Amino acid sequence: MPTLRVVMAEKTPDHYFEEMDEFLHANIGQTLPGHEVELAEPKSEDKAELLELLKDADFLVLGGAGQRRPIDRETFEGAPKIRFLQKLGTRHHQIDVDGATSLGLPVIVEPAPSHFGVAEHAFAMLLALSKRLFEADRRVKDGYYEKLGIEPVKTTPTEYHYNYTGVEGIGSVYGKTLGIIGLGDTGAELAKRAKGFGMRTIYYTRHPASADEEREFGCTYAPLETVFRESDFLSLHASHTAETQDMVNAETLALMKPTAYLVNTARGGLVDEEALYDALKGGRLAGAALDVFKWEPTPKDTPLLGLPNVIASPHIAVGSLPIPGRFQGTLDNVARAVKGEKLVGVINGLETARTVG
């Protein structure tokens, strides 16, 4: 029985690899009867390890949980048997598309529901901060109007009580500046949503977008310090590396406006939580919305959780996505490659899988 070898371009979180491995093994028989599948990934950032895996690989998949490793012509030349390369996510700046094309290798991009989910969650948090939604919710449920001496009235077209719990500082995102650190797939999706709300978006990333992408996303590149200084809302979408560890710290927080808000749906390690607590407690930052923390589950005595200007969620930004929603597109294209059918999502004009051997 032939075995199809699928290689992830870099190490993914253990749970992600296990879920994809289980999905492929459970569904390969129905999708491609008479075939087996083997999934592998490098355990380090050593390129030589990836090249060793690719010697006998049939398919290369990128972007399982972010994509930091550039995929260049040398990588393709070291993978003589791969039939196509598939990126989970639509940004492909890490891929040498011209190099792949010159070697007859199809490059596929696939919109990933997880990226939409994180972008939506980040924007929901941004709106909740601006509109003081959680404070308003608590005050309504606690009957805070009684402390203000307001009596309930039956509403009519002309009689009602506006803001009867006295929530202050309710804002609007229209015309405000959104700063994005890390313009990968989720950062790009967030920029698109901000564009629809009339926001000005600036971003910092290691690999700036092209002029066409910036027009599509509605954002403009700026130096990192400028992003900290000018943002009314700062949203983190960078990978957690030694370089980005605690990138939001006392020094960078001091650059921000005291009226600004921080949103983090990326990784908890990007933020120095003690410095963030001090800035929020001292009125040097207006608020923060955090889906990720240094420790998870987040201990209930974490100081940040005791602040009224902090919104927290338990690392759920990606949403409750069914596993097939994440991996079915890859398996379907594997089947198309084996059957000689047209691939779906090709961006370099090579619509059928490369013939090898």
XYZ file of C-alpha atoms in Angstrom:
357
model
C 0.000 0.000 0.000
C 1.613 3.315 -1.057
C 2.404 5.800 1.708
C 2.064 9.538 1.111
C 4.511 11.591 3.154
C 3.378 15.053 4.289
C 5.914 17.354 5.968
C 5.131 20.481 7.981
C 7.678 23.217 7.268
C 8.379 23.862 10.950
C 7.487 22.579 14.387
C 3.911 23.200 15.467
C 2.363 22.971 18.952
C 2.043 19.327 20.020
C -1.756 19.383 20.082
C -1.900 20.819 16.557
C 0.400 18.157 15.124
C -1.501 15.382 16.905
C -4.868 16.637 15.643
C -3.651 16.868 12.046
C -1.987 13.448 12.254
C -5.170 11.860 13.624
C -7.313 13.587 11.003
C -5.151 12.463 8.089
C -4.985 8.863 9.294
C -8.724 8.725 9.986
C -9.722 10.120 6.593
C -7.107 8.982 4.096
C -8.858 5.647 3.515
C -12.123 7.285 2.515
C -10.531 10.047 0.449
C -7.880 7.884 -1.216
C -8.657 4.171 -0.826
C -5.575 2.008 -0.907
C -3.243 4.696 0.443
C -1.639 5.416 3.785
C -0.299 8.731 5.055
C 2.649 9.751 7.198
C 3.003 13.193 8.806
C 6.325 14.606 9.984
C 7.792 17.911 11.121
C 11.223 19.194 12.173
C 11.806 19.430 15.902
C 14.183 22.380 15.678
C 14.813 25.475 13.561
C 17.813 23.824 11.908
C 17.217 23.992 8.161
C 19.273 20.840 7.649
C 16.700 18.880 9.644
C 13.894 20.104 7.389
C 15.885 19.265 4.263
C 16.487 15.752 5.573
C 12.734 15.245 6.020
C 12.023 16.633 2.560
C 14.260 14.147 0.738
C 11.436 11.609 0.663
C 8.435 13.924 1.157
C 5.504 14.069 -1.247
C 3.876 17.266 0.036
C 5.035 20.320 2.005
C 2.609 22.238 4.246
C 3.274 25.672 5.788
C 1.540 27.834 8.335
C 0.159 25.281 10.743
C 0.441 27.702 13.649
C 2.229 30.713 12.259
C 5.116 30.589 9.798
C 8.528 31.960 10.675
C 10.830 29.918 8.448
C 11.378 31.327 4.921
C 10.943 28.711 2.207
C 13.489 29.420 -0.510
C 14.752 27.840 -3.709
C 17.335 25.810 -1.791
C 14.488 24.209 0.135
C 12.689 23.272 -3.080
C 15.859 21.904 -4.640
C 16.333 19.716 -1.572
C 12.831 18.297 -1.988
C 12.898 16.553 -5.384
C 9.765 14.482 -4.785
C 7.263 17.002 -3.440
C 4.201 17.432 -5.646
C 3.029 20.796 -4.292
C 3.467 23.267 -1.451
C 0.353 24.347 0.471
C 0.214 27.383 2.788
C -2.516 27.428 5.443
C -3.271 31.132 5.220
C -3.258 33.596 2.356
C -0.080 35.647 2.941
C 2.855 34.037 1.175
C 5.713 36.482 1.691
C 7.831 33.704 3.245
C 7.748 31.649 0.042
C 10.017 32.051 -2.984
C 7.120 31.665 -5.420
C 9.287 32.376 -8.474
C 11.763 29.734 -7.365
C 8.987 27.177 -6.959
C 7.519 28.060 -10.345
C 10.860 27.657 -12.099
C 11.023 24.115 -10.724
C 7.472 23.282 -11.807
C 6.147 23.223 -8.251
C 2.585 24.468 -7.604
C 2.186 26.895 -4.714
C -1.211 26.849 -3.013
C -2.683 29.230 -0.467
C -5.754 28.355 1.548
C -7.763 30.801 3.676
C -7.634 29.483 7.232
C -10.729 29.871 9.455
C -8.455 30.139 12.487
C -7.012 33.407 11.158
C -10.496 34.848 10.698
C -11.406 33.783 14.225
C -8.417 35.463 15.858
C -8.915 38.675 13.874
C -12.592 38.778 14.847
C -11.762 38.185 18.504
C -9.147 40.929 18.503
C -11.569 43.372 16.918
C -14.345 42.388 19.314
C -11.995 43.116 22.217
C -11.029 46.424 20.641
C -14.682 47.443 20.363
C -15.461 46.252 23.879
C -12.668 48.434 25.255
C -13.763 51.471 23.271
C -17.441 51.103 24.184
C -16.830 50.123 27.822
C -19.087 47.151 27.186
C -18.025 44.996 30.111
C -18.313 47.851 32.589
C -21.729 48.745 31.171
C -22.850 45.115 31.424
C -21.799 44.876 35.077
C -23.481 48.147 35.995
C -26.784 47.212 34.365
C -26.865 43.817 36.082
C -25.842 45.313 39.447
C -28.567 47.970 39.333
C -25.972 50.731 39.491
C -28.611 53.311 38.567
C -29.904 53.096 42.141
C -26.625 54.614 43.383
C -27.272 57.547 41.061
C -30.784 58.097 42.389
C -32.437 57.374 39.053
C -35.956 55.946 39.008
C -37.026 53.555 36.248
C -39.562 54.897 33.738
C -41.529 53.105 31.086
C -39.929 54.147 27.822
C -41.827 55.982 25.111
C -40.692 57.500 21.812
C -39.635 60.626 23.713
C -39.035 59.475 27.270
C -36.127 57.232 28.240
C -32.943 57.334 30.298
C -29.689 57.550 28.335
C -26.651 55.995 30.036
C -28.543 55.456 33.265
C -25.558 53.793 34.924
C -23.198 56.700 34.271
C -20.563 54.848 32.251
C -17.845 57.348 31.302
C -15.307 57.465 28.496
C -17.416 55.705 25.862
C -15.567 56.130 22.592
C -15.664 55.346 18.893
C -13.085 53.566 16.764
C -13.914 55.628 13.674
C -10.945 57.775 12.708
C -8.734 56.236 15.392
C -5.316 54.717 14.705
C -4.909 50.964 14.975
C -1.360 49.702 15.319
C -0.614 46.098 14.391
C 2.620 44.369 15.332
C 3.057 41.316 13.129
C 1.303 41.485 9.753
C 0.928 37.784 9.134
C -2.385 36.203 8.232
C -4.248 37.274 11.384
C -2.759 40.759 11.368
C -3.789 41.229 7.742
C -7.323 40.028 8.480
C -7.574 42.471 11.382
C -6.432 45.337 9.156
C -9.169 44.492 6.645
C -11.805 44.676 9.369
C -10.463 47.953 10.713
C -10.632 49.408 7.203
C -14.368 48.740 7.178
C -14.763 50.689 10.425
C -12.974 53.754 9.082
C -9.803 53.327 11.116
C -6.301 54.379 10.119
C -4.048 51.339 10.388
C -0.274 51.294 10.697
C 1.803 48.182 11.172
C 5.260 46.874 11.914
C 6.490 43.485 10.746
C 9.763 41.839 9.742
C 8.591 41.429 6.151
C 6.615 44.519 5.072
C 3.696 43.970 2.740
C 3.840 44.973 -0.902
C 2.159 48.170 -2.058
C -0.687 46.108 -3.533
C -1.176 44.251 -0.251
C -1.152 47.476 1.737
C -3.906 48.838 -0.504
C -5.901 45.624 -0.126
C -5.518 45.492 3.660
C -5.832 49.244 4.174
C -2.640 49.720 6.178
C 0.727 51.476 6.051
C 4.132 50.322 7.296
C 5.747 52.295 10.134
C 8.810 51.810 12.356
C 8.120 49.918 15.575
C 8.585 52.975 17.790
C 6.101 54.918 15.657
C 3.519 52.158 16.015
C 3.823 52.336 19.797
C 3.653 56.146 19.825
C 0.770 56.737 17.421
C -1.615 53.866 18.142
C -4.933 54.457 19.858
C -5.337 50.683 19.829
C -2.302 48.398 19.635
C -2.936 44.774 18.652
C -0.232 42.103 18.899
C 0.044 39.412 16.212
C 3.748 38.550 16.338
C 5.235 35.119 16.924
C 6.720 34.411 20.351
C 10.487 34.159 19.890
C 13.557 35.133 21.877
C 13.505 38.408 19.943
C 9.874 39.233 20.760
C 9.899 38.066 24.390
C 8.505 40.920 26.557
C 8.501 43.301 23.590
C 5.720 45.174 25.387
C 7.631 46.334 28.456
C 8.102 49.398 30.643
C 10.147 51.144 27.963
C 7.752 50.543 25.064
C 4.657 51.156 27.190
C 6.104 54.561 28.084
C 5.942 55.442 24.379
C 2.192 54.883 24.223
C -0.556 57.446 24.699
C -2.193 57.334 28.149
C -5.511 57.064 26.287
C -4.388 54.019 24.282
C -5.469 50.396 24.624
C -3.510 47.153 24.225
C -5.005 43.985 22.706
C -3.116 40.672 22.796
C -4.475 37.596 21.040
C -1.018 36.304 20.035
C 1.103 34.873 22.868
C 1.430 35.816 26.518
C 5.214 35.926 26.333
C 5.103 39.085 24.233
C 4.058 41.151 27.249
C 5.860 41.975 30.490
C 2.794 41.593 32.692
C 4.262 43.445 35.667
C 5.067 46.457 33.496
C 1.597 46.338 31.950
C -0.011 46.184 35.396
C 1.991 49.204 36.549
C 1.023 51.210 33.441
C -2.670 50.383 33.807
C -2.738 50.913 37.563
C -0.869 54.202 37.241
C -3.150 55.624 34.548
C -0.429 55.576 31.889
C -2.519 53.276 29.691
C -6.310 53.322 29.381
C -6.970 49.593 29.233
C -6.028 46.167 27.930
C -7.807 43.142 26.493
C -5.904 39.885 26.862
C -6.697 36.456 25.454
C -3.243 35.108 26.335
C -1.091 35.246 29.453
C 2.351 34.216 30.724
C 0.732 31.388 32.702
C -2.191 29.392 31.318
C -4.618 28.660 32.847
C -4.252 32.140 34.277
C -4.116 31.977 38.108
C -7.078 33.836 39.557
C -4.768 35.908 41.760
C -2.910 37.307 38.716
C -2.753 41.062 39.464
C -3.957 42.059 35.999
C -7.244 40.247 36.567
C -8.025 42.533 39.484
C -8.007 45.695 37.391
C -11.333 47.128 36.183
C -9.794 48.276 32.892
C -8.685 44.780 31.855
C -10.779 42.378 29.771
C -9.686 38.738 29.840
C -10.578 35.597 27.902
C -9.104 32.073 28.266
C -7.056 31.721 25.038
C -10.102 31.178 22.836
C -9.561 33.684 20.023
C -9.182 30.987 17.388
C -12.724 29.804 18.171
C -14.266 26.347 18.371
C -13.187 25.196 14.931
C -13.905 21.598 13.946
C -10.738 19.775 12.956
C -11.915 19.112 9.356
C -12.265 22.860 8.898
C -8.536 23.194 9.434
C -7.127 20.232 7.527
C -9.679 19.127 4.924
C -8.333 21.470 2.249
C -4.876 19.926 2.481
C -6.195 16.368 2.259
C -8.449 17.248 -0.682
C -5.509 18.636 -2.645
C -3.417 15.572 -1.810
C -6.191 13.470 -3.336
C -6.360 15.710 -6.405
C -2.606 15.403 -6.868
C -2.703 11.611 -6.755
C -5.648 11.515 -9.181
C -4.105 14.029 -11.570
C -6.922 16.546 -11.041
C -6.692 20.339 -10.935
C -5.532 21.672 -7.581
C -7.536 24.296 -5.689
C -5.940 27.546 -4.499
C -2.911 27.667 -6.831
C -1.312 31.127 -7.101
C 1.481 30.495 -9.617
C -0.431 29.085 -12.573
C 0.646 25.440 -12.161
C -2.779 23.882 -11.746
C -1.794 20.225 -11.506
C 0.689 18.592 -9.172
C 4.292 18.260 -10.234
C 5.115 14.920 -11.797
C 8.102 13.271 -10.153
C 10.060 10.100 -10.737
